[in-house]
Short mmCIF file of C-alpha atoms and ligand atoms in Angstrom, two decimals:
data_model
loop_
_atom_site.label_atom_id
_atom_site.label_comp_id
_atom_site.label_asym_id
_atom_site.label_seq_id
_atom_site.Cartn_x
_atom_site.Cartn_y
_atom_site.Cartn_z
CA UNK A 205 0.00 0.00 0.00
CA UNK A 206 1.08 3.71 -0.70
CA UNK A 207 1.77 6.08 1.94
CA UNK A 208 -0.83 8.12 -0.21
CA UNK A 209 -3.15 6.47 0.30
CA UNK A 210 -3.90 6.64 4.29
CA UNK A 211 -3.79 10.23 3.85
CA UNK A 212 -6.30 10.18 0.81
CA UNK A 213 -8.41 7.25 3.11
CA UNK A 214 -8.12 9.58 6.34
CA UNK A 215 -9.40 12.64 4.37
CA UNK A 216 -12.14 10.71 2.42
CA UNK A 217 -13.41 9.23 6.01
CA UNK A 218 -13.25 13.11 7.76
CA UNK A 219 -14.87 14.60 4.75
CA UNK A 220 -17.67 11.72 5.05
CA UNK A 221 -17.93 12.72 8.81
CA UNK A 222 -18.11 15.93 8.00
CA UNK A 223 -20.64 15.65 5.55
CA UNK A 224 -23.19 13.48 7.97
CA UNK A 225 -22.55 16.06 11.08
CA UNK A 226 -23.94 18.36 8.26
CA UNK A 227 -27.25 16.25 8.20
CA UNK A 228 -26.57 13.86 5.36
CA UNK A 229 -27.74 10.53 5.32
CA UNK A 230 -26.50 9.25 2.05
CA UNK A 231 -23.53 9.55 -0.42
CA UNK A 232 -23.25 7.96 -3.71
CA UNK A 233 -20.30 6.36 -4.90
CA UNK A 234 -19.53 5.29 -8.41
CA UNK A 235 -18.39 2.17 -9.10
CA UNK A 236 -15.35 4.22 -10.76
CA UNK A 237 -14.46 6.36 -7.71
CA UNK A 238 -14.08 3.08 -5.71
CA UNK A 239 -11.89 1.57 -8.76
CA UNK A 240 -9.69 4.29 -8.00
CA UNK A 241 -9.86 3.94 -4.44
CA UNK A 242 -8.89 0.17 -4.40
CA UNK A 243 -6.50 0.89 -7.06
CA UNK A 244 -4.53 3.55 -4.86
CA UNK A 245 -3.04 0.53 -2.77
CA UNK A 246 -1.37 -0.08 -5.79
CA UNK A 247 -0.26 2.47 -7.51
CA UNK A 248 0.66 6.17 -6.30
CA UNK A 249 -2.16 8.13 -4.56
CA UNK A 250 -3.27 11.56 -4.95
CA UNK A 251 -1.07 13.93 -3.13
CA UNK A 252 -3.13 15.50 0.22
CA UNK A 253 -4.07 19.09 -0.13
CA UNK A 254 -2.27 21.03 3.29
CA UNK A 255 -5.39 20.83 5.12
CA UNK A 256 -6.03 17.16 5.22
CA UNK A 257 -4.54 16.26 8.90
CA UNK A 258 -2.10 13.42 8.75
CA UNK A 259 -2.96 10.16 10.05
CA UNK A 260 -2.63 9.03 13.64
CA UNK A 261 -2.80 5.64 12.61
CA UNK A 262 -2.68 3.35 9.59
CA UNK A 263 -6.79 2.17 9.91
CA UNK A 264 -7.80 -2.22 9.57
CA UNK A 265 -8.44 -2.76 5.85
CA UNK A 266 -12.05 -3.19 6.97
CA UNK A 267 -12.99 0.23 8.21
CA UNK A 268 -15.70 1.62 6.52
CA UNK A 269 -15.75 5.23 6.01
CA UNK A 270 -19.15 5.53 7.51
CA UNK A 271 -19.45 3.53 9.91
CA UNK A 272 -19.87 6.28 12.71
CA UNK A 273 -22.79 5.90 14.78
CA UNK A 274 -22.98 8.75 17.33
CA UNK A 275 -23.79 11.86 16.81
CA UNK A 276 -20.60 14.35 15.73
CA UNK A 277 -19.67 17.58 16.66
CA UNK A 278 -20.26 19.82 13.38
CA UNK A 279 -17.44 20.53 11.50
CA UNK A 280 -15.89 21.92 8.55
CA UNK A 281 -15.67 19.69 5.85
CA UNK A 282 -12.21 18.58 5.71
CA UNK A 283 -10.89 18.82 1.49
CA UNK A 284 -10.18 16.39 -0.51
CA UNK A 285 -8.19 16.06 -3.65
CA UNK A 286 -10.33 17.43 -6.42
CA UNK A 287 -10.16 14.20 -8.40
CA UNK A 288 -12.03 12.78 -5.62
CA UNK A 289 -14.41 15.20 -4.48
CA UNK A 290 -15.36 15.74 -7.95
CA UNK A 291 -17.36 13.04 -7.97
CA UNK A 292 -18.81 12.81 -4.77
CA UNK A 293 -22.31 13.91 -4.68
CA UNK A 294 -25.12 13.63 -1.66
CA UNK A 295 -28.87 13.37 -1.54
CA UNK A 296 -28.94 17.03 0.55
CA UNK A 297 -26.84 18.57 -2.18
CA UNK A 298 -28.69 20.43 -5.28
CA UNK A 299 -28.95 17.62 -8.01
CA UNK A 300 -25.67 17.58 -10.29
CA UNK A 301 -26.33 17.40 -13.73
CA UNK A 302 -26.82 14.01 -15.11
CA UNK A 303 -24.06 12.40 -16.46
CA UNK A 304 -24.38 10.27 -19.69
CA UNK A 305 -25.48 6.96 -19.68
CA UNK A 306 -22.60 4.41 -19.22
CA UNK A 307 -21.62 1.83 -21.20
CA UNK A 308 -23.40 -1.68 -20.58
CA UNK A 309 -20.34 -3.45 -19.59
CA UNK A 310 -20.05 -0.52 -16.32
CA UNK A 311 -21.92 -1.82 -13.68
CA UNK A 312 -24.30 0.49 -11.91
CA UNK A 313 -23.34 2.85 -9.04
CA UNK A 314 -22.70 1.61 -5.55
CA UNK A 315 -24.65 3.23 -3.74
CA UNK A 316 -23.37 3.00 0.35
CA UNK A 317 -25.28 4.04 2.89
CA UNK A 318 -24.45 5.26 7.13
CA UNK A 319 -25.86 2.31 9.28
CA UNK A 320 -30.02 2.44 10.27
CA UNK A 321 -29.92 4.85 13.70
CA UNK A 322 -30.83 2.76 16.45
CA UNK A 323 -34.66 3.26 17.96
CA UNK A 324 -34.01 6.03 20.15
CA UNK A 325 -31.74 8.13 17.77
CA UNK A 326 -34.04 7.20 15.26
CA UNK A 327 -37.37 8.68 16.77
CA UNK A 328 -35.26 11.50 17.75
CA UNK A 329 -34.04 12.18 14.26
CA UNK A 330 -37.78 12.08 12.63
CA UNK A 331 -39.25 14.34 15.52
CA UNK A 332 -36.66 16.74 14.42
CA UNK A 333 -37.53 16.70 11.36
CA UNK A 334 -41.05 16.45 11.37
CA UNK A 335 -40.40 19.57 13.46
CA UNK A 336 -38.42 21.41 10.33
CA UNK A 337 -41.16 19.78 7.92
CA UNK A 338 -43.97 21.26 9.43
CA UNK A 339 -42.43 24.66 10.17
CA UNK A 340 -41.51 24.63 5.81
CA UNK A 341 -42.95 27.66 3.81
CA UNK A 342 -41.49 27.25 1.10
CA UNK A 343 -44.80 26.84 -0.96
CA UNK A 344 -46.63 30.05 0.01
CA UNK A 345 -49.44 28.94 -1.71
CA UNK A 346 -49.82 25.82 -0.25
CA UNK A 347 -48.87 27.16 3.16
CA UNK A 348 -51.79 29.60 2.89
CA UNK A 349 -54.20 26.82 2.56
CA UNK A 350 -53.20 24.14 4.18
CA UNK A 351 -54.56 23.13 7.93
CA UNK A 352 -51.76 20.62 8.74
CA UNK A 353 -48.48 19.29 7.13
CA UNK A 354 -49.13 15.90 6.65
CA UNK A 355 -45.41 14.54 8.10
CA UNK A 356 -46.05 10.56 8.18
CA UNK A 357 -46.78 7.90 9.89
CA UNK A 358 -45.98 4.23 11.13
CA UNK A 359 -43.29 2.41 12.16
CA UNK A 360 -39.56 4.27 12.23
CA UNK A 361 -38.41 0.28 12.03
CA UNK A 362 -40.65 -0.40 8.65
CA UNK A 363 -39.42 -2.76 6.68
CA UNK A 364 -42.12 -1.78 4.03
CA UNK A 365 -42.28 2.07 3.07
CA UNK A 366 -45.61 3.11 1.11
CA UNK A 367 -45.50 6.18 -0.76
CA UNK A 368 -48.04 8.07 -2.35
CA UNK A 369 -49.23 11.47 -3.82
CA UNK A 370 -50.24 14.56 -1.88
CA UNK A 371 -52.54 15.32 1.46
CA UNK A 372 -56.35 15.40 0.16
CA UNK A 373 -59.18 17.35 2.19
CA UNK A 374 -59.43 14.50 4.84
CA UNK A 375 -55.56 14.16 5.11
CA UNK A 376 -55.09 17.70 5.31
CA UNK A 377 -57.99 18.08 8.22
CA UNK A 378 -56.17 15.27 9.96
CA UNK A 379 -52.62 15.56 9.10
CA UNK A 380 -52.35 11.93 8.52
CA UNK A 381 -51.83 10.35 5.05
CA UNK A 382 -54.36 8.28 3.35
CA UNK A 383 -56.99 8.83 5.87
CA UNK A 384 -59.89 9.40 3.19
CA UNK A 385 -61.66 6.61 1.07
CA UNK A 386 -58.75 5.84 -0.84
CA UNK A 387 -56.87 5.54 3.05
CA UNK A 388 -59.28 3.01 3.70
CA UNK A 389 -58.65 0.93 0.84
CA UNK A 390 -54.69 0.79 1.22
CA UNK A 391 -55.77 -0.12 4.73
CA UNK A 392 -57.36 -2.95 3.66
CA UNK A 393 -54.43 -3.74 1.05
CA UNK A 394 -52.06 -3.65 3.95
CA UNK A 395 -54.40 -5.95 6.35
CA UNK A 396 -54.59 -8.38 3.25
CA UNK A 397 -50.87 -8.95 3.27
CA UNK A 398 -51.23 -9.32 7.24
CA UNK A 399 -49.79 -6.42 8.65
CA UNK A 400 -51.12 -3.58 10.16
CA UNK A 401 -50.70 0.21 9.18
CA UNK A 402 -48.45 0.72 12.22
CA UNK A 403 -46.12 -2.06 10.93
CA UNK A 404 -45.61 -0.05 7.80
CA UNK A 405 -44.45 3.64 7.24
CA UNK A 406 -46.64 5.79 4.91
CA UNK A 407 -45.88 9.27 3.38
CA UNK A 408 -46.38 11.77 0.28
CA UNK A 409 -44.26 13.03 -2.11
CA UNK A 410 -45.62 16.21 -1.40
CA UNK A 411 -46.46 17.03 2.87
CA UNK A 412 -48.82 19.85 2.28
CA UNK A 413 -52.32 19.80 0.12
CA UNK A 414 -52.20 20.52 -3.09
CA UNK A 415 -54.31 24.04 -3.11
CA UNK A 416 -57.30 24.20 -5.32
CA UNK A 417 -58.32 28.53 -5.76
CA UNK A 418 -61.88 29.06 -6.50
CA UNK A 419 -62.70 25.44 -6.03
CA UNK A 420 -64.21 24.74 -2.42
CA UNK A 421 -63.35 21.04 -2.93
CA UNK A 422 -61.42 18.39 -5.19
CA UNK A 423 -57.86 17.77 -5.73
CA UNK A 424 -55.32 18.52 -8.20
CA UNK A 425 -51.61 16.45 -9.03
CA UNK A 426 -49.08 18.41 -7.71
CA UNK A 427 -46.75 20.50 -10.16
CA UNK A 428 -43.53 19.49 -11.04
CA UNK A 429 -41.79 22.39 -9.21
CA UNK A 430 -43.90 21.63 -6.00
CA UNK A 431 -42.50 18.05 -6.32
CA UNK A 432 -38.94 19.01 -6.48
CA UNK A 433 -39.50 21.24 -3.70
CA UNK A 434 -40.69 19.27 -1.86
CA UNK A 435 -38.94 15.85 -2.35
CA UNK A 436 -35.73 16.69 -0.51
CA UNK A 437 -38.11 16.58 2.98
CA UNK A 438 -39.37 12.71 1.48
CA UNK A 439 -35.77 11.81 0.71
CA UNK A 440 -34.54 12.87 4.08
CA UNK A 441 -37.47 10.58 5.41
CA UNK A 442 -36.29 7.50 3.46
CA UNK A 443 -32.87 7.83 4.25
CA UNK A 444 -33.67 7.97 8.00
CA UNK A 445 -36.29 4.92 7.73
CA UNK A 446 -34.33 3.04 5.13
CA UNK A 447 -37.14 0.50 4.46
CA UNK A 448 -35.88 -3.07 2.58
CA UNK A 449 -38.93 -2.38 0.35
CA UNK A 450 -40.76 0.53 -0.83
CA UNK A 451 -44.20 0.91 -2.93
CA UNK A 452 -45.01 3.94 -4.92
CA UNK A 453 -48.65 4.48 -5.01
CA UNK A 454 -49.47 5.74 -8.70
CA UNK A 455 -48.16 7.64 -11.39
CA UNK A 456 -46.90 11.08 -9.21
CA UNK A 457 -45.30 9.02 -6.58
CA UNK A 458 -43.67 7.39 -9.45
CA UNK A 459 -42.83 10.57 -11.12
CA UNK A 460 -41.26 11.99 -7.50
CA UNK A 461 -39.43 9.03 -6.88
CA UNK A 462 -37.49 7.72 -10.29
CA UNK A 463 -38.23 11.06 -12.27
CA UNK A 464 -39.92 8.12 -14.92
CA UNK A 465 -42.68 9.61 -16.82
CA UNK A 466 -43.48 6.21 -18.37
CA UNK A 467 -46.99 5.79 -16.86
CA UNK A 468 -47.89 3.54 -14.04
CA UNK A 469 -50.01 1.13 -16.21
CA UNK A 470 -46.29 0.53 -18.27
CA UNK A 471 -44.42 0.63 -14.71
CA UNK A 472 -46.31 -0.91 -12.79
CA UNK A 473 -45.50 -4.36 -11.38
CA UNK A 474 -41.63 -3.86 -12.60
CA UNK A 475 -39.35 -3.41 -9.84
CA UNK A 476 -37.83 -0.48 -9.85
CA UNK A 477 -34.70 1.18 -7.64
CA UNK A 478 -34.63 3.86 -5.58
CA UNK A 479 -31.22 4.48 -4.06
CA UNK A 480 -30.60 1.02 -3.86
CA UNK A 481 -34.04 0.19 -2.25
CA UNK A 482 -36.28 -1.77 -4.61
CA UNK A 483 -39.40 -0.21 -5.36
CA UNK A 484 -42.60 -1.32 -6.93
CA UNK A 485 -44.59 0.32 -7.99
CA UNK A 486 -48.54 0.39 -8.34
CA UNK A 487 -51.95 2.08 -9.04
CA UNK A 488 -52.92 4.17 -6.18
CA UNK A 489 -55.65 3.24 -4.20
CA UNK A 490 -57.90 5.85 -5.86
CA UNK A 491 -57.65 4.71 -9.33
CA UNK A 492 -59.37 1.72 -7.88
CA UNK A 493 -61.79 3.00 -6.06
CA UNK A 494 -62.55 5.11 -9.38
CA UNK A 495 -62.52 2.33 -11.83
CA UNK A 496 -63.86 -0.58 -9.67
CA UNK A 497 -62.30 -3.18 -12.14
CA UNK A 498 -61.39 -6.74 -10.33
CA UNK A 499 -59.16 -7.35 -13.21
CA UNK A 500 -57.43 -3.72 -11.19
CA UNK A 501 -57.45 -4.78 -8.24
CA UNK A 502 -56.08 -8.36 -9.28
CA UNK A 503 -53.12 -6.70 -10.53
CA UNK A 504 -52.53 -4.42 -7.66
CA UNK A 505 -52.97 -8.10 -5.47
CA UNK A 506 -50.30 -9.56 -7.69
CA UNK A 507 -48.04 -6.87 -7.24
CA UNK A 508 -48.39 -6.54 -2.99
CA UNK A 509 -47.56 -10.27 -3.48
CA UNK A 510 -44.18 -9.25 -4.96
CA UNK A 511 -43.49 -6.95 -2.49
CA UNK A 512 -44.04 -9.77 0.26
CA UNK A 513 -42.19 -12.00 -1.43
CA UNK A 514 -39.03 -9.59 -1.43
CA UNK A 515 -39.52 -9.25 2.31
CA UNK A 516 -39.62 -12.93 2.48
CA UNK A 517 -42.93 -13.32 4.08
CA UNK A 518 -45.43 -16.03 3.71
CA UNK A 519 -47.94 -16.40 1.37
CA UNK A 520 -51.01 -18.76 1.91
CA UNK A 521 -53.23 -20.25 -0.96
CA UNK A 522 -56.44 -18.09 0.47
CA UNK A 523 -53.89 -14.85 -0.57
CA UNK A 524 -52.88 -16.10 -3.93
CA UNK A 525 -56.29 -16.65 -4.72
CA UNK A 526 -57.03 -13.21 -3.72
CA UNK A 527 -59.41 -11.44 -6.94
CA UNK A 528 -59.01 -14.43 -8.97
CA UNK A 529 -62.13 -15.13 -11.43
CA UNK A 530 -63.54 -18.37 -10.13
S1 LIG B 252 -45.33 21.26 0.07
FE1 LIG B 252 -43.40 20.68 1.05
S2 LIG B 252 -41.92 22.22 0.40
FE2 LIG B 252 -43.97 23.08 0.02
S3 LIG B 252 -44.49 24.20 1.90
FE3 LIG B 252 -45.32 22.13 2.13
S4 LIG B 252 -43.70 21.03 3.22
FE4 LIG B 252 -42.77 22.87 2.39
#
């Protein structure tokens, strides 16, 4: 191994700190940066800027550079060579502009991840920011008619994340997601797989109602703009929860999640992957409730049976038969 190269693995570790005492939870990593990384033990490193401390100690092969757990003083991120850095990019940073597609033989990125909080850092870490979410005006439209910022709910722990539109009238009034009609039906969906709504975590792509001037009632998809505004709050959410499995209920949540305009009935029942986490995706509960079509319904079945298949839970005949023409 280089001398380099504990320098350039000290700085890349203190930058990483750096970066999660700065709030954030995830860092992507292509599959190229970590050639180069592995390849440094081999050939000569970058050379440290001045400001990267030296070592105190040559650190196991096996440390990862995020495994930190506790909570970190804030500090400045320490630099990096710009070779590196230059490619380092994290879910709390403005999007960088997307690179071209790679070549088929290039694998996809690795995309690493800090470990799951433990429970009681964990609650602590959504209360705070379900306290910065609810205190967000950065829609003043929205924030002029909205009654409650619809946060989430469920279980921190979820192994199953369900994600859907934007608050409606009830959700708004309540400041729960899918609390309406449509609430009742995923209800149902998530009963018929045999868990329970606290067992799962539910949320919006977008936390506050999507306003409606001049109309006293009905809802409207929110605009792309809102979306992006909004998403980082969502994202934030996910990282925190890091469910195994996530379901994106209908063509928006689809939209906010993967940025695929494809349409749901072309998406749906593909997996899909969000920052690593597969994601299926689905008609939303309202579609069904508008269209009342078994064959609908069947489908939607077929793909929560997916979805419990991932998690590796059981199945029983009664469930597979589930909307099946007799
Ligand atoms: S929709 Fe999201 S970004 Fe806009 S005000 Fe509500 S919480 Fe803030």
């Amino acid at each position: 191994m280089q001398p380099g190269f504990n320098d350039l693995l000290d700085a890349t570790i203190a930058h990483l700190e750096a970066l999660r005492s700065s709030g954030a939870r995830q860092v992507l990593v292509s599959s190229q940066v970590l050639a180069e990384l592995s390849a440094s033990t081999g050939r000569k490193a970058p050379t440290p800027t001045p400001s990267v401390p030296a070592p105190a100690a040559v650190r196991p092969a096996s440390a990862s550079p995020i495994a930190p757990t506790a909570p970190r003083p804030p500090s400045a991120p320490a630099a990096l060579p710009a070779s590196v850095t230059a490619r380092w990019n994290t879910a709390t940073q403005a999007p960088a502009p997307r690179t071209p597609p790679a070549p088929a033989s290039v694998p996809a990125p690795i995309i690493t991840r800090p470990p799951k909080l433990d429970p009681i850092a964990l609650a602590a870490a959504l209360e705070n920011l379900r306290q910065r979410t609810v205190a967000c005006v950065k829609c003043p439209n929205l924030v002029s008619s909205r009654k409650n910022v619809v946060f989430g709910v469920g279980d921190p722990q979820a192994r199953l994340m369900f994600v859907g539109e934007a608050p409606g009238a009830d959700e708004d009034a309540q400041g729960e997601p899918f609390v309406g009609l449509a609430g009742e039906l995923l209800t149902k969906i998530i009963t018929a797989m045999g868990l329970s709504r606290s067992q799962v975590y539910i949320a919006n792509i977008l936390k506050c109602r999507p306003d409606t001037p001049g109309q006293p009632y009905g809802n409207r998809k929110p605009t792309p703009e809102e979306m992006t505004t909004c998403l980082p709050w969502l994202q934030e959410q996910i990282g925190l929860i890091q469910p195994q499995v996530m379901v994106a209920l209908g063509v928006t949540a689809v939209e906010g999640l993967l940025g695929k305009t494809d349409g749901i009935t072309r998406l749906r029942g593909k997996w899909q992957n969000y920052q690593g986490i597969p994601l299926m995706p689905t008609y939303h509960p309202a579609y069904l409730l508008r269209t009342q079509l078994t064959t609908d319904k069947r489908k939607v079945w077929e793909d929560m049976m997916s979805v419990m298949e991932r998690l590796q839970m059981p199945i029983s005949e009664k469930q597979r038969g589930y909307f099946v023409a007799k």
